[in-house]
Short mmCIF file of C-alpha atoms in Angstrom, two decimals:
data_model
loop_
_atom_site.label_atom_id
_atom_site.label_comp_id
_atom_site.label_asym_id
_atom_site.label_seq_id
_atom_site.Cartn_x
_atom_site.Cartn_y
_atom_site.Cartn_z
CA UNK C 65 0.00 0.00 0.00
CA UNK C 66 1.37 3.54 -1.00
CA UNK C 67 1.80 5.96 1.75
CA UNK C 68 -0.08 8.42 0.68
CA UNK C 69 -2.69 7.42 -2.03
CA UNK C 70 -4.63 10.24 -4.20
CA UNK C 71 -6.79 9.52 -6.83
CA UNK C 72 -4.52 11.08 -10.16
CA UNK C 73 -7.88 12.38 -12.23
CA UNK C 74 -7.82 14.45 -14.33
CA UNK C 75 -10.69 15.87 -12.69
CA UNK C 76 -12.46 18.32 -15.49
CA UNK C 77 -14.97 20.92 -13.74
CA UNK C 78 -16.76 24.07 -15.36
CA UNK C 79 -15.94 27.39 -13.86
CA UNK C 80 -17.88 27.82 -10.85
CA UNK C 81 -18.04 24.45 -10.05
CA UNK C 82 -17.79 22.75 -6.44
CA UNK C 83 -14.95 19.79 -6.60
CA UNK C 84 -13.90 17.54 -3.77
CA UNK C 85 -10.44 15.50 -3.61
CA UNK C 86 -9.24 13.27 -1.29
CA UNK C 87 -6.57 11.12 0.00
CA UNK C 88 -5.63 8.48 1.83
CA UNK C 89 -2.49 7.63 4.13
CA UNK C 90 -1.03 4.73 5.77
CA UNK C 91 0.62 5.92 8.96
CA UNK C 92 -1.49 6.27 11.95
CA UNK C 93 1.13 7.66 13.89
CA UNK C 94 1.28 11.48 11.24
CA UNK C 95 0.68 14.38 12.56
CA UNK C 96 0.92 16.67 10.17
CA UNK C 97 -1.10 17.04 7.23
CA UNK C 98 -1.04 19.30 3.83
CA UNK C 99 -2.17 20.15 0.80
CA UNK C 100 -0.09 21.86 -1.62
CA UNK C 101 -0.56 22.89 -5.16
CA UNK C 102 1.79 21.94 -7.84
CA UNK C 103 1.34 24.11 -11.59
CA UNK C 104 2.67 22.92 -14.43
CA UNK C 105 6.64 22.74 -14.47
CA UNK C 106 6.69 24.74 -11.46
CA UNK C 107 7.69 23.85 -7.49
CA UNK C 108 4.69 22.89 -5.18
CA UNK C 109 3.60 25.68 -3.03
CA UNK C 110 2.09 25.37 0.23
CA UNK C 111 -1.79 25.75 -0.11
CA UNK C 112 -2.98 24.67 3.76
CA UNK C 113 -1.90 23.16 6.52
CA UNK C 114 -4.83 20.79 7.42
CA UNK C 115 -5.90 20.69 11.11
CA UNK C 116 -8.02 17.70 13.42
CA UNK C 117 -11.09 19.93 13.47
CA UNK C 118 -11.00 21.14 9.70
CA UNK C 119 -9.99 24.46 8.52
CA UNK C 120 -10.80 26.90 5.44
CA UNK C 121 -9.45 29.30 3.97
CA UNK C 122 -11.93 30.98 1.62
CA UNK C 123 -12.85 28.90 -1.03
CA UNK C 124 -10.82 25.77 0.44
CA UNK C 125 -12.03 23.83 3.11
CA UNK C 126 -9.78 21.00 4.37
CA UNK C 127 -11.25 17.97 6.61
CA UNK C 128 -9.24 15.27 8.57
CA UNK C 129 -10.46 11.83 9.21
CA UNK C 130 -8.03 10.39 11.65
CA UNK C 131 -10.09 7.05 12.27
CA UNK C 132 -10.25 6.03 8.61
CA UNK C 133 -7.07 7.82 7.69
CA UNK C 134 -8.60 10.28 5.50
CA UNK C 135 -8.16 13.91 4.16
CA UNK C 136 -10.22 16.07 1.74
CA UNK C 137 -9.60 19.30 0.16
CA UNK C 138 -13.11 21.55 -0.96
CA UNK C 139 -12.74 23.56 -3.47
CA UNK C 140 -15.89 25.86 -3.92
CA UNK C 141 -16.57 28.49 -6.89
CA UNK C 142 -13.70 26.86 -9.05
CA UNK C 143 -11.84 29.66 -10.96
CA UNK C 144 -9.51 29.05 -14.27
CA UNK C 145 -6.58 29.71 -11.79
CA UNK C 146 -7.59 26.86 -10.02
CA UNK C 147 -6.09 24.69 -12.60
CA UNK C 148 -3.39 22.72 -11.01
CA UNK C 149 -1.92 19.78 -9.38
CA UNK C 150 -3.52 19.56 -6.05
CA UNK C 151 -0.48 17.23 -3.52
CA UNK C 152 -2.11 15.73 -0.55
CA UNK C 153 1.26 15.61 2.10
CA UNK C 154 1.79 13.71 5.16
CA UNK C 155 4.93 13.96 8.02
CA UNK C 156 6.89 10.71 8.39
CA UNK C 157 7.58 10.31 12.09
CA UNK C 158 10.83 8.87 11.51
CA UNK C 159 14.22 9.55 13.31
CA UNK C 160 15.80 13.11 13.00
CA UNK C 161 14.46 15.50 9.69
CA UNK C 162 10.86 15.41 10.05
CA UNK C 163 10.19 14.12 6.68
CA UNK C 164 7.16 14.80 4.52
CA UNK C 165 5.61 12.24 2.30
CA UNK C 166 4.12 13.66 -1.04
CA UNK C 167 1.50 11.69 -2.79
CA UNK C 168 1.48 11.65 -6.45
CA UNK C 169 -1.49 14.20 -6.89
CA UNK C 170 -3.95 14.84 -8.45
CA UNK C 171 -5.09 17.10 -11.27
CA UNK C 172 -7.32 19.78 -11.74
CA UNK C 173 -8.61 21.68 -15.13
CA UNK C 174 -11.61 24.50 -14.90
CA UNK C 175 -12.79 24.91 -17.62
CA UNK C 176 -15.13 27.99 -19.07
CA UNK W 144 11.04 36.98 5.11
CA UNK W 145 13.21 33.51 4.09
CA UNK W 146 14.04 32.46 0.35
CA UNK W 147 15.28 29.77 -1.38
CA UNK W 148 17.51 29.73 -4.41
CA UNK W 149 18.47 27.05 -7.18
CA UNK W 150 20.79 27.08 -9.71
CA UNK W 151 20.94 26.38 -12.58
CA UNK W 152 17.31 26.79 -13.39
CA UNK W 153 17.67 24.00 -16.55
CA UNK W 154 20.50 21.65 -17.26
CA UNK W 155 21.27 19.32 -20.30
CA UNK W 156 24.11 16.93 -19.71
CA UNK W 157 25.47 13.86 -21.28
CA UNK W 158 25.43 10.58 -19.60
CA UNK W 159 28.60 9.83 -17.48
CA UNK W 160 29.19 13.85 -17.04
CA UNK W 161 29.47 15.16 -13.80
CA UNK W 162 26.91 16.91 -11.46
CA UNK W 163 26.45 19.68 -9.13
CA UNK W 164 23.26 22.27 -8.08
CA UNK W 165 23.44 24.30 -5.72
CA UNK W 166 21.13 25.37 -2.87
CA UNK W 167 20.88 28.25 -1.15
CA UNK W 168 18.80 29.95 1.56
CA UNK W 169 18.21 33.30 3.06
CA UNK W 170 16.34 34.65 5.97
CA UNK W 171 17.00 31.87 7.99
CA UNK W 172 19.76 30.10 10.67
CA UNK W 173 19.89 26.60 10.97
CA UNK W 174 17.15 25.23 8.64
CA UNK W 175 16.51 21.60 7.85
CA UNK W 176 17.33 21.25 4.02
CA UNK W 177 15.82 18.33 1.62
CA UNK W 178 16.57 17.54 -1.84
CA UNK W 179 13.57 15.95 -3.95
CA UNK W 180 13.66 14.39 -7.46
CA UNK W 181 10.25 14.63 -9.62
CA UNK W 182 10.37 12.39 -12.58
CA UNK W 183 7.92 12.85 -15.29
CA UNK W 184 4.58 12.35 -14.28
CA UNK W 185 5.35 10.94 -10.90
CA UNK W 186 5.46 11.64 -7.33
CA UNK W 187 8.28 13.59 -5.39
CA UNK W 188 11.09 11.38 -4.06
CA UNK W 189 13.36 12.79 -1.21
CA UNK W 190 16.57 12.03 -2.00
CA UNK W 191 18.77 13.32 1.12
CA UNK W 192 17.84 15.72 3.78
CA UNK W 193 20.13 17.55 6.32
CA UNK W 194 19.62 18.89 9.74
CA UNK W 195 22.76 21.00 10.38
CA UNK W 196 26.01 21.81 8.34
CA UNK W 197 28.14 18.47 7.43
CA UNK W 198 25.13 15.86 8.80
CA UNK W 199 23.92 14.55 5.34
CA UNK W 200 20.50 11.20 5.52
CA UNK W 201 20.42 9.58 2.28
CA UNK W 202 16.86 8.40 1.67
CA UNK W 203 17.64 6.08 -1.51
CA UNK W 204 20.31 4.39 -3.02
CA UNK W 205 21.78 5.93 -6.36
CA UNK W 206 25.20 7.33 -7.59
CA UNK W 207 23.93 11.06 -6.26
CA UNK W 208 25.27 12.73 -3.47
CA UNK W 209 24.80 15.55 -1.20
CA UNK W 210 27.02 17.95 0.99
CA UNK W 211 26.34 20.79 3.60
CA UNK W 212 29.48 23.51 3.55
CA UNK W 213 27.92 26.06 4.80
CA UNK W 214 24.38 26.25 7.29
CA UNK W 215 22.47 27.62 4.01
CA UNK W 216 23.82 26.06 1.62
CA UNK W 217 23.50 22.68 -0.23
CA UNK W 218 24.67 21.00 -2.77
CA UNK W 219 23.39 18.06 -4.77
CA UNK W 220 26.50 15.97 -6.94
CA UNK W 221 27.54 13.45 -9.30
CA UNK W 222 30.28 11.86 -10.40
CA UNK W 223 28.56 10.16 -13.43
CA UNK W 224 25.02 11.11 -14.62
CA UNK W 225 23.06 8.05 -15.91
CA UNK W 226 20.22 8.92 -17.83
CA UNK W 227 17.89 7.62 -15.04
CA UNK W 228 18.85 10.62 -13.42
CA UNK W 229 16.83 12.97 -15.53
CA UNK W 230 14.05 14.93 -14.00
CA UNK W 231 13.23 17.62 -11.53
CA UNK W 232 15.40 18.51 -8.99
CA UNK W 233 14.15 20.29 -5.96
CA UNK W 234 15.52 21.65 -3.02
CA UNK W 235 13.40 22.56 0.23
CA UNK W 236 13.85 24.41 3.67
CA UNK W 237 11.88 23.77 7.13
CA UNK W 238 12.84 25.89 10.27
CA UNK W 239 14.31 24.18 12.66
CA UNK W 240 11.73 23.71 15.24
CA UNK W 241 9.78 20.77 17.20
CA UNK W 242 6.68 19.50 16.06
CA UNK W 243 3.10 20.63 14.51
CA UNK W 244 2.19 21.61 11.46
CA UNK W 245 3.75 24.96 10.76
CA UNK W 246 6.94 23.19 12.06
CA UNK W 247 6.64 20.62 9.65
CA UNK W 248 5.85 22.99 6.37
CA UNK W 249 8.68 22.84 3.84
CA UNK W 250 8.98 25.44 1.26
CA UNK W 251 10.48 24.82 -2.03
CA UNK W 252 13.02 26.04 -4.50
CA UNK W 253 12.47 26.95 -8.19
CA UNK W 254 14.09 23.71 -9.04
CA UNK W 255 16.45 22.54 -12.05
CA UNK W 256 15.54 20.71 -14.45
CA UNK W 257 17.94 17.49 -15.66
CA UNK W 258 17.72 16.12 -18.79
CA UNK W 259 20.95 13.33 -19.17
CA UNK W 260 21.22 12.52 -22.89
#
């Protein structure tokens, strides 16, 4: 099982639209959680942190499902700009470094 | 406020030619420093992270290597590209504090982009 599993898409929503992704992770011991967004040829950029009781940040919302291992990201009122690589992120509780584990992402077009 | 520099921004080498980008942050003492490689259409790997100058993880085997000189500065080699090696290299900072999420946040580089012919 991957360590942090995310549905790839292409996920192809009109402008306006309301899309949901989500993610899955193997570790029960994380404690940190993330999304980031990833465009095209470009370095991933911190989008949210992601915190037990959920958090938003206008049109994001992030949830975390600790018992099944779970996190979302809400994206409401999708805009062109929106169009990305959406990186669900995990820590890896393991010796010294604090590590992060990326999943492979997933994608987003808006479209007009 | 920190940033985080890469260099060179692309990179075209032949297989068996040597390697060497360079890292560089400011803003910051002390930071933990990863590098990541992103081949086409997959996921980030980390490749070697660093918690202080000279102390060097390796996550994966390969024929890459990393030093620390300096606190902000690191530097991703090789001795002999393969052409495995292609893809996109990035380099990340986290401050060096103890636990939670803002802890934890790493903030990335630019990155270069290898292509080994």
């Amino acid at each position: 099982r991957k360590e942090v599993e995310q549905d790839p898409g292409p996920f192809n929503v009109p402008e306006g639209a309301t899309v949901a992704f989500n993610c899955t992770y193997s570790n029960s011991a994380s404690q940190s959680f993330f999304w980031y967004r990833q465009d095209c040829r470009k370095e991933p950029k911190l989008l949210m942190s992601v915190y037990s009781s959920g958090n938003e940040d206008g049109r994001f919302t992030a949830q975390l499902n600790r018992a099944s291992q779970y996190i979302s990201l809400l994206i409401r009122d999708s805009k062109l700009s929106d169009s990305a690589t959406y990186l669900c992120v995990v820590n890896a509780l393991a010796g010294g470094g604090n590590k992060l584990t990326f999943g492979t992402g997933t994608q987003l077009k808006v479209e007009l | 406020s920190q940033t985080i520099h890469q260099w060179p921004a692309t990179l075209v080498q032949p297989v068996g030619s040597p390697l060497s980008l360079e890292c560089t942050v400011e803003g910051t003492s002390n930071p933990n420093l990863y590098w990541y490689r992103q081949a086409a259409g997959r996921g980030l790997q980390l490749l070697f992270y660093s918690v202080g100058i000279g102390q060097i993880s390796s996550e994966v085997p390969q024929n890459l290597s990393a030093s620390r000189p300096q606190d902000r500065q690191f530097i991703l080699s090789s001795k002999k590209l393969l052409l495995s090696d292609s893809g996109f290299y990035l380099c990340a900072w986290r401050a060096p504090l103890a636990g939670g999420p803002q802890a934890d946040t790493q903030y990335f580089g630019p990155g270069t982009r290898l292509t080994v012919l």
